mmCIF file of C-alpha atoms and ligand atoms in Angstrom:
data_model
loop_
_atom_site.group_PDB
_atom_site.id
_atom_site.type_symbol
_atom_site.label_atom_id
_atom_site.label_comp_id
_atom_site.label_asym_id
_atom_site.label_seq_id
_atom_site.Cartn_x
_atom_site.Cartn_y
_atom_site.Cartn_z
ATOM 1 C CA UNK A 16 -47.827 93.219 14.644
ATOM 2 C CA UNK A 17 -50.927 92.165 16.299
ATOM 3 C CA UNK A 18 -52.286 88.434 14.721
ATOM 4 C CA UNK A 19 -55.656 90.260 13.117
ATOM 5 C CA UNK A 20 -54.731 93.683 11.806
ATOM 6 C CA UNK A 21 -54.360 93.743 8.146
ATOM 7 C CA UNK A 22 -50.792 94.297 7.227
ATOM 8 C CA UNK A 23 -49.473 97.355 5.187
ATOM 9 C CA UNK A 24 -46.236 98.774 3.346
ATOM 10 C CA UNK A 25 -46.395 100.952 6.604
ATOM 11 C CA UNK A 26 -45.580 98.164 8.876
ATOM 12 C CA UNK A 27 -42.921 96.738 6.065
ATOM 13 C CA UNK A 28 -41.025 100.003 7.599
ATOM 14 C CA UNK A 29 -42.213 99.583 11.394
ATOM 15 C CA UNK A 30 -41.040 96.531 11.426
ATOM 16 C CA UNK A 31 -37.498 97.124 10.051
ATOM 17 C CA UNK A 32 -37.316 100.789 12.240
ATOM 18 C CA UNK A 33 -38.193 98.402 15.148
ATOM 19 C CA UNK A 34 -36.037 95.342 14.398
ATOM 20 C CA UNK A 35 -38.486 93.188 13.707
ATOM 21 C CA UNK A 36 -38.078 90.529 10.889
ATOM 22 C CA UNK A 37 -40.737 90.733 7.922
ATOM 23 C CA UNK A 38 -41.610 87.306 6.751
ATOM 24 C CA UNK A 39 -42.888 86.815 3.214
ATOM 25 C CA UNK A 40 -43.594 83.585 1.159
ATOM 26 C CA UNK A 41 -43.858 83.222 -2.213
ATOM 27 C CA UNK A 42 -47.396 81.043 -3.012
ATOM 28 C CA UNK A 43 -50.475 80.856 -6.149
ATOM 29 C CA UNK A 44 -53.210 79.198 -5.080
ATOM 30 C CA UNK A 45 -56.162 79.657 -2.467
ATOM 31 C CA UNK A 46 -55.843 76.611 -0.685
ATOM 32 C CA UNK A 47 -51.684 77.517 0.307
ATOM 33 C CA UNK A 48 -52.535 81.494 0.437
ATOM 34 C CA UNK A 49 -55.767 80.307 3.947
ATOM 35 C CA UNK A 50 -52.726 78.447 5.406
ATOM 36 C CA UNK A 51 -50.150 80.768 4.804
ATOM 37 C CA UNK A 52 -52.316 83.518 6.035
ATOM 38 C CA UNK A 53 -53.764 81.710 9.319
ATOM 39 C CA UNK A 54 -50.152 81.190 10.239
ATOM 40 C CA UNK A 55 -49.391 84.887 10.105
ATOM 41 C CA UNK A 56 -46.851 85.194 7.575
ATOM 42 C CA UNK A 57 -46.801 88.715 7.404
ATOM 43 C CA UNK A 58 -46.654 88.771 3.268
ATOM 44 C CA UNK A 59 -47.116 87.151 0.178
ATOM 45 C CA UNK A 60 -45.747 87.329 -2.952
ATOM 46 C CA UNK A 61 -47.840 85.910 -6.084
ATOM 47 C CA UNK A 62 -44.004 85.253 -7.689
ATOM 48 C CA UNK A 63 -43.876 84.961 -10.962
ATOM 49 C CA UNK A 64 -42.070 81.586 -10.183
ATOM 50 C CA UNK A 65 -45.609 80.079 -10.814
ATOM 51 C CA UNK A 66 -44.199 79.571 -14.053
ATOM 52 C CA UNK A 67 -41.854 76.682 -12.425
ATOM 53 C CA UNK A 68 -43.485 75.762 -9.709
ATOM 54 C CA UNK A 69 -47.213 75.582 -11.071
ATOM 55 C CA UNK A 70 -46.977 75.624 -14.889
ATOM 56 C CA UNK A 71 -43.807 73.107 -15.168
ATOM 57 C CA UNK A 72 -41.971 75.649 -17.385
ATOM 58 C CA UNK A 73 -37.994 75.686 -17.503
ATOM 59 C CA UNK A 74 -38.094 79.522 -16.125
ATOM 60 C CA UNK A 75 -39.719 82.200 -15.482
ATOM 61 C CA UNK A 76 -39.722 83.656 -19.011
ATOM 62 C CA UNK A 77 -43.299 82.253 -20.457
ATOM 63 C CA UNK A 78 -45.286 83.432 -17.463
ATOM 64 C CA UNK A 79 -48.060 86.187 -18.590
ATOM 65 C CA UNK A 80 -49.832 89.119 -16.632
ATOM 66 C CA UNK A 81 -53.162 86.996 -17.283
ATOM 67 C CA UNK A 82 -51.478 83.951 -15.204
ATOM 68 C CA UNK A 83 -50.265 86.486 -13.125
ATOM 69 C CA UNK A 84 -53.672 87.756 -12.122
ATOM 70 C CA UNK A 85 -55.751 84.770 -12.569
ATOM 71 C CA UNK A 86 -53.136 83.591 -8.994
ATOM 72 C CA UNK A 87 -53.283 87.014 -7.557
ATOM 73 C CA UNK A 88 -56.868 86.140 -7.407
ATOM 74 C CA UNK A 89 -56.700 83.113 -6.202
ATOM 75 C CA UNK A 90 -54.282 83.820 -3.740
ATOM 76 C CA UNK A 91 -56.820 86.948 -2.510
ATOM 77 C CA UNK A 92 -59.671 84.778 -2.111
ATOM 78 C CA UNK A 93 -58.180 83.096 1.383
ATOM 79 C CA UNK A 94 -56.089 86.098 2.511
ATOM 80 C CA UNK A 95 -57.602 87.994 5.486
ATOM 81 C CA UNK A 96 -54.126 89.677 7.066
ATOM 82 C CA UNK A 97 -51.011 89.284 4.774
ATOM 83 C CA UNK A 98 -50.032 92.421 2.376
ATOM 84 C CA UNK A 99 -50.568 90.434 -1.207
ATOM 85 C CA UNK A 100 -47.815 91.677 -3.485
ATOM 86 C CA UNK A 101 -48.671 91.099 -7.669
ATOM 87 C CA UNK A 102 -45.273 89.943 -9.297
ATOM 88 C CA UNK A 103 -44.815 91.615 -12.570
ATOM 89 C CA UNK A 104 -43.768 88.728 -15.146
ATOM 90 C CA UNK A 105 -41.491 89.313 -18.392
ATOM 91 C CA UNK A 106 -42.627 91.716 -20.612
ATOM 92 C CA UNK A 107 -45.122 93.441 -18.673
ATOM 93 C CA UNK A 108 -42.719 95.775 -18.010
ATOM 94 C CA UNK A 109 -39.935 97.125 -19.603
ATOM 95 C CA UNK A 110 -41.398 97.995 -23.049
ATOM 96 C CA UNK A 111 -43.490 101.267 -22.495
ATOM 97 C CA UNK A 112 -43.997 103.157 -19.425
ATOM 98 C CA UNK A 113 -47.264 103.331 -19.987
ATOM 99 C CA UNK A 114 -48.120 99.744 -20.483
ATOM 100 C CA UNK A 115 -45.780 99.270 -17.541
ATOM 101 C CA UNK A 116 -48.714 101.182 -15.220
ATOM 102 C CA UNK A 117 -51.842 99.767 -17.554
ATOM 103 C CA UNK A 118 -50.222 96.152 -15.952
ATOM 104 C CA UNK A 119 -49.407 97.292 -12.559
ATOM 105 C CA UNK A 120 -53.240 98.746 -12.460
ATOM 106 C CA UNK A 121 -54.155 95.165 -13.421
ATOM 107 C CA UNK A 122 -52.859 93.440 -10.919
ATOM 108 C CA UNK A 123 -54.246 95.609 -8.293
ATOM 109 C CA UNK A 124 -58.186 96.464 -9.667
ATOM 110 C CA UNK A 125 -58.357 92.840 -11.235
ATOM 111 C CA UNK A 126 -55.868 90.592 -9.300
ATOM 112 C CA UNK A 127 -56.593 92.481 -5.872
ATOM 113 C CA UNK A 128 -52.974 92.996 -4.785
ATOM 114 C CA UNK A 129 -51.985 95.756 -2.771
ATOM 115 C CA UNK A 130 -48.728 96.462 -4.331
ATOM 116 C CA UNK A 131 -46.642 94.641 -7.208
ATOM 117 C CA UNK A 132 -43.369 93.892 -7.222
ATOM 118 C CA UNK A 133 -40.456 94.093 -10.321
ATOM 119 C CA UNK A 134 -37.128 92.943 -11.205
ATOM 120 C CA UNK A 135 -34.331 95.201 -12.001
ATOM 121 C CA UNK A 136 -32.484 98.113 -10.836
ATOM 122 C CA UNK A 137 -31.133 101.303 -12.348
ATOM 123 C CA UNK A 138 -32.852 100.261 -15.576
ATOM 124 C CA UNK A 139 -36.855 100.258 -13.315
ATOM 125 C CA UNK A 140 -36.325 103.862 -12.005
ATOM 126 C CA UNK A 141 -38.435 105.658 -14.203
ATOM 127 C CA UNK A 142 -41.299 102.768 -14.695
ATOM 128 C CA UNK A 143 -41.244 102.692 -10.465
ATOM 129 C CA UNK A 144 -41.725 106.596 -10.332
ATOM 130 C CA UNK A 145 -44.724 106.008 -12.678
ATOM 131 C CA UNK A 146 -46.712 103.582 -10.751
ATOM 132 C CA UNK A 147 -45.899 104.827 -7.617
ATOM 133 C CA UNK A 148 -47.453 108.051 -9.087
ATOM 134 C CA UNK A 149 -51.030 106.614 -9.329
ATOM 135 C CA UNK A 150 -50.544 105.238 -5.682
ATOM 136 C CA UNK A 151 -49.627 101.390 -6.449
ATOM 137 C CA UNK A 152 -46.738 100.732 -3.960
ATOM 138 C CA UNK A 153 -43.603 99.043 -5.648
ATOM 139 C CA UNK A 154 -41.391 96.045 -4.134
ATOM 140 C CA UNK A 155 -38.013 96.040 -6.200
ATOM 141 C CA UNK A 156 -36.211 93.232 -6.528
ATOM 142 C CA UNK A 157 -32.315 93.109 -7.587
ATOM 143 C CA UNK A 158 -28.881 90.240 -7.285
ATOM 144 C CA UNK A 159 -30.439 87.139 -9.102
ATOM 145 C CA UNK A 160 -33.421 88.931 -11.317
ATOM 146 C CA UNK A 161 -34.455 85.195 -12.833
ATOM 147 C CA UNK A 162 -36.184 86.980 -15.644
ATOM 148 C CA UNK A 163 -32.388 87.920 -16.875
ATOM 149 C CA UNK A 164 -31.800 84.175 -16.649
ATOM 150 C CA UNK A 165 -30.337 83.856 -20.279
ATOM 151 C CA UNK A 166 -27.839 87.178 -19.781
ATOM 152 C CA UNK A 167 -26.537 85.731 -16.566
ATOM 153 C CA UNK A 168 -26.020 82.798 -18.047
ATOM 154 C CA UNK A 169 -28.035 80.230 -15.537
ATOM 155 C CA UNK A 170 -29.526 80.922 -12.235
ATOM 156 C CA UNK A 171 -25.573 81.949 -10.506
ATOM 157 C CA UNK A 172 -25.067 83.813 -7.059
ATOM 158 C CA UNK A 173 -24.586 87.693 -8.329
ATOM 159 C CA UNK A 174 -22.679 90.325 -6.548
ATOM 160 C CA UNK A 175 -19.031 88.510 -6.376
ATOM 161 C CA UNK A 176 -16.627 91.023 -7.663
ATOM 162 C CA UNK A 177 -16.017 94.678 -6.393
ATOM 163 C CA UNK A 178 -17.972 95.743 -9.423
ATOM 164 C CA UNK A 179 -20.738 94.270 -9.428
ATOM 165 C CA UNK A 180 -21.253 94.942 -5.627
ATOM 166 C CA UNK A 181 -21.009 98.639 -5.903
ATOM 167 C CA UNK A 182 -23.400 98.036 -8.684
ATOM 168 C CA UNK A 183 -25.998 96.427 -6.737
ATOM 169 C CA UNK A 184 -25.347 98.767 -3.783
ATOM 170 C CA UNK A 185 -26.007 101.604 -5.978
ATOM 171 C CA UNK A 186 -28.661 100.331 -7.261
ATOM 172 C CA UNK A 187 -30.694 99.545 -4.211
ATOM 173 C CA UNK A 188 -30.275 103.383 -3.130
ATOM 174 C CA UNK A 189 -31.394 104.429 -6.557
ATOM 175 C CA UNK A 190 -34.472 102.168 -6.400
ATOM 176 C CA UNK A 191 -35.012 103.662 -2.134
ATOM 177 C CA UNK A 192 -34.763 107.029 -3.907
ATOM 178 C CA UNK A 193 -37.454 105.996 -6.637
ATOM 179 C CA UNK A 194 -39.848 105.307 -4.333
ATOM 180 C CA UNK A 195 -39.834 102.062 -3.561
ATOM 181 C CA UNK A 196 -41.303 100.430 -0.314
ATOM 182 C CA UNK A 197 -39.235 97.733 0.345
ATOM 183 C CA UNK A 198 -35.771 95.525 -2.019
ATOM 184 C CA UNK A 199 -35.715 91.939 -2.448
ATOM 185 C CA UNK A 200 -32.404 90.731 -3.012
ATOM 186 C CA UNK A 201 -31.695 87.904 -4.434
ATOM 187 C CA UNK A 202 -28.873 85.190 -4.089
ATOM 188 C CA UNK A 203 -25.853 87.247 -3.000
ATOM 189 C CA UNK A 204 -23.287 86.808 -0.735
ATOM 190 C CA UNK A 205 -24.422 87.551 2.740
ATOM 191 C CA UNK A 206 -21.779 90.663 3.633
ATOM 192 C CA UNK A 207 -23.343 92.252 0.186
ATOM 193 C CA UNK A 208 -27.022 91.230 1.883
ATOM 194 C CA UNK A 209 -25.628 93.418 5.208
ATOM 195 C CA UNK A 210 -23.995 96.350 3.610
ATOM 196 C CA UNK A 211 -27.263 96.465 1.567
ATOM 197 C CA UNK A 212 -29.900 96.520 4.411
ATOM 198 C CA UNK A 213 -27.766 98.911 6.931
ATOM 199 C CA UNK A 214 -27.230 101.525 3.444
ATOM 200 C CA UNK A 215 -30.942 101.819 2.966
ATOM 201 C CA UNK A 216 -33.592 102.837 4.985
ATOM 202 C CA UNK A 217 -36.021 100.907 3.435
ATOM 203 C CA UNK A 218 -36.319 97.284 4.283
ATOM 204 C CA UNK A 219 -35.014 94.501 2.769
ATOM 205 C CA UNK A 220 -36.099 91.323 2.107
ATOM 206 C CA UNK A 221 -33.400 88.525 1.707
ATOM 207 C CA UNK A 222 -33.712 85.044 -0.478
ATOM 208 C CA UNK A 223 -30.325 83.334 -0.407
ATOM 209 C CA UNK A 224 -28.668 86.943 1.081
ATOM 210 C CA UNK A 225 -28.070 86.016 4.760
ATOM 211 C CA UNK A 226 -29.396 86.522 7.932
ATOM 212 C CA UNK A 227 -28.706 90.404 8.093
ATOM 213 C CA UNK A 228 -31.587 91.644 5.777
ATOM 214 C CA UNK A 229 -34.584 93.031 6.988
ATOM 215 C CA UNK A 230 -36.992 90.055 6.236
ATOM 216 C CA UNK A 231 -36.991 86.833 4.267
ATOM 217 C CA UNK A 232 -38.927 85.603 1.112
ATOM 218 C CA UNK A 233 -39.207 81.610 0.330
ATOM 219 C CA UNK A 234 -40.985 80.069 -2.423
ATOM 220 C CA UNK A 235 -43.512 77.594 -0.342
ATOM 221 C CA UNK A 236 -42.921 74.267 -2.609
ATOM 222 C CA UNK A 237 -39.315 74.721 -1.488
ATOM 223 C CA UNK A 238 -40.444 75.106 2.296
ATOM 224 C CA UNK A 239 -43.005 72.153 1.919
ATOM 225 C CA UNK A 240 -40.584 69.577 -0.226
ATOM 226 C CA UNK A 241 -42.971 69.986 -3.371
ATOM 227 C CA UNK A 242 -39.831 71.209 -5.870
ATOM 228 C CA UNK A 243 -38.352 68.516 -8.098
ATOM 229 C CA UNK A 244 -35.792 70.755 -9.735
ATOM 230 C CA UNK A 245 -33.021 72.707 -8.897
ATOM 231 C CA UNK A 246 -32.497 73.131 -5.275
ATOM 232 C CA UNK A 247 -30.265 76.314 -4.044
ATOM 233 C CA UNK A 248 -28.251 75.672 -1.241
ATOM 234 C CA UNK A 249 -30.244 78.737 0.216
ATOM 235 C CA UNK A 250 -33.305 76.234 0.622
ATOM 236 C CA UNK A 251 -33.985 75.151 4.172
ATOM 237 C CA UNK A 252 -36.966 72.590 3.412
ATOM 238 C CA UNK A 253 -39.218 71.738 6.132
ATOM 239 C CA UNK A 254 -41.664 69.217 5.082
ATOM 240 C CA UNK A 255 -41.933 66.717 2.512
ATOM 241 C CA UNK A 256 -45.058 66.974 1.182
ATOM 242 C CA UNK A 257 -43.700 64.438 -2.437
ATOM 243 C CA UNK A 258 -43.662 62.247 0.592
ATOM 244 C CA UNK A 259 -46.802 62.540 2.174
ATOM 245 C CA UNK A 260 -48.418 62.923 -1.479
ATOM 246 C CA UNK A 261 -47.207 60.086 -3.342
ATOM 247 C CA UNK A 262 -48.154 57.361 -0.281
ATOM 248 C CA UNK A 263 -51.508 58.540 0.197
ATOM 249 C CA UNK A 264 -52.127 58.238 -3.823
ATOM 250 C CA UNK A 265 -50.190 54.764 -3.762
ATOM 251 C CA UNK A 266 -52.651 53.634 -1.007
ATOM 252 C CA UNK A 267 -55.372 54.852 -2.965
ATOM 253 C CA UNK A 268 -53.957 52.924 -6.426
ATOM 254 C CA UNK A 269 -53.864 49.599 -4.308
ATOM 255 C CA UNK A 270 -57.063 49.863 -2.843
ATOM 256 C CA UNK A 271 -58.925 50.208 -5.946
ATOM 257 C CA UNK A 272 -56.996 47.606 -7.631
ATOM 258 C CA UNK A 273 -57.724 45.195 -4.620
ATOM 259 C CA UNK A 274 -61.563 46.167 -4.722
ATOM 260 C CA UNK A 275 -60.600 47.525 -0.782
ATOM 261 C CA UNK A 276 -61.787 50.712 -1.997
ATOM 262 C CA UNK A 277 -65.070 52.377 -1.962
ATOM 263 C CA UNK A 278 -66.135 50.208 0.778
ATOM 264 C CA UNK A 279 -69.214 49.776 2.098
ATOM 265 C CA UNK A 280 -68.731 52.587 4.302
ATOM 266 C CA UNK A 281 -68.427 54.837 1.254
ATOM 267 C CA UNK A 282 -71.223 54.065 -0.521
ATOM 268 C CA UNK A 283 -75.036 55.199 -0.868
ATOM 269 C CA UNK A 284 -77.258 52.749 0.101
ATOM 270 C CA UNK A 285 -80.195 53.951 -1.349
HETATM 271 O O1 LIG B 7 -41.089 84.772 -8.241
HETATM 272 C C1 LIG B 7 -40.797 84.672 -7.044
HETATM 273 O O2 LIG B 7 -41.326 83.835 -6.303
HETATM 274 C C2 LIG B 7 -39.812 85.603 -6.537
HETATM 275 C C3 LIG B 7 -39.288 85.368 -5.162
HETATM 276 C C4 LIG B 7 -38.546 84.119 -5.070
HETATM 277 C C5 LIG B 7 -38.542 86.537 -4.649
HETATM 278 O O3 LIG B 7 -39.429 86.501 -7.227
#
């Protein structure tokens, strides 16, 4: 991809027909989306994960499609060249078809996405077919779906017995059959991640599914060291930005408290 030209679900699929890895990261607010973007990260993802990363809830669960698109348009705001993908938090889908699209619709007209992204598999099929239909591209996303945190029972690596990785196999063809531009998958063991992304012709796009799918997806407190929860072993971190954060406002604390800080040189004079 050249550095300026906007990117599109089109080159999701160039990139995999070419062998080219798609890089995505999961981020919420302006200032990270201008970086993020400047850098050339080809996508991001407004994850629902702002519910744990930027709202300090336990999961994913309380997030709402208002929080959703008040990110999206945050994240829009400093975005020139990445495709901006609306995640579709619990209960904004699943309930009625229709509301389903009303939400999708939402995050694209009022959160300026370009495309919006869901959890599930077999059970999405018919929701997916129905936003595709008024031209909102879909991102599915299947293995560790944390909205089914409480029927997994914890945040666990899926796709471990025969079963369940014929299941997920399936369902990644059924979701490339509904329409769907591109699969994230989701904490799985790295053959499953393979067998996945050479099944399909869509691309995929790994987090915590090895280094055989078609792209990878990060969350960017995890990249930058800003997470103070659970850490996957899937996590490569490559700053610490808890670090960097807690000695500048230290400094700051000490300086006031000595009277080092304003000094003269930042005051007004007159
Ligand atoms: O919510 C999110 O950030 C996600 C990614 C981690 C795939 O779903």
């Amino acid at each position: 991809m050249t550095a300026s030209s906007k990117i599109t679900i089109r080159d999701f699929q160039s990139m995999k027909d070419d062998g080219e890895k798609i890089t995505m990261i999961s981020a919420y607010t302006f200032p990270i989306a201008k970086i993020i973007d400047k850098i050339g990260i080809d996508s991001i993802l407004v994850g629902d994960s702002l519910g744990m990363t930027i709202l300090g809830y336990e999961n994913t669960l309380e997030v709402t499609i208002e929080d959703a698109i008040r990110h999206s348009q945050a994240v829009s705001r400093g975005v020139n060249r990445a495709l901006i993908i609306g995640d579709m938090p619990f209960l904004s889908y699943g309930i009625k078809d229709k509301e389903t699209v009303r939400n999708a619709g939402r995050l694209i007209q009022e959160g300026k996405c370009e495309a919006v992204k869901l959890e599930g598999g077999r059970e999405r099929i018919e929701e997916i077919k129905e936003i595709k239909a008024i031209g909102i591209p879909v991102l599915g996303h299947i293995g560790l779906t944390p909205t089914y945190v409480n029927e997994f029972g914890g945040f666990k690596v899926q796709g471990k017995s025969v079963d369940a990785e014929k299941r997920l196999i399936e369902d990644a063809k059924m979701l490339e059959d509904a329409g769907a531009f591109a699969i994230v998958i989701e904490s799985v063991p790295w053959k499953l991640g393979k067998i996945i992304s050479q099944s399909i012709s869509i691309p995929t796009i790994g987090i915590g599914a090895g280094q055989f799918c078609d792209g990878q997806v990060l969350v960017i407190d995890d990249i930058i060291g800003l997470t103070t929860s659970i850490k996957p072993k899937f996590v490569k971190q490559y700053a610490d930005v808890t670090e960097v954060i807690s000695k500048a406002v230290k400094d700051y604390k000490t300086e006031v408290k000595e009277l080092r800080y304003p000094s003269d040189q930042y005051r007004y004079d007159d």
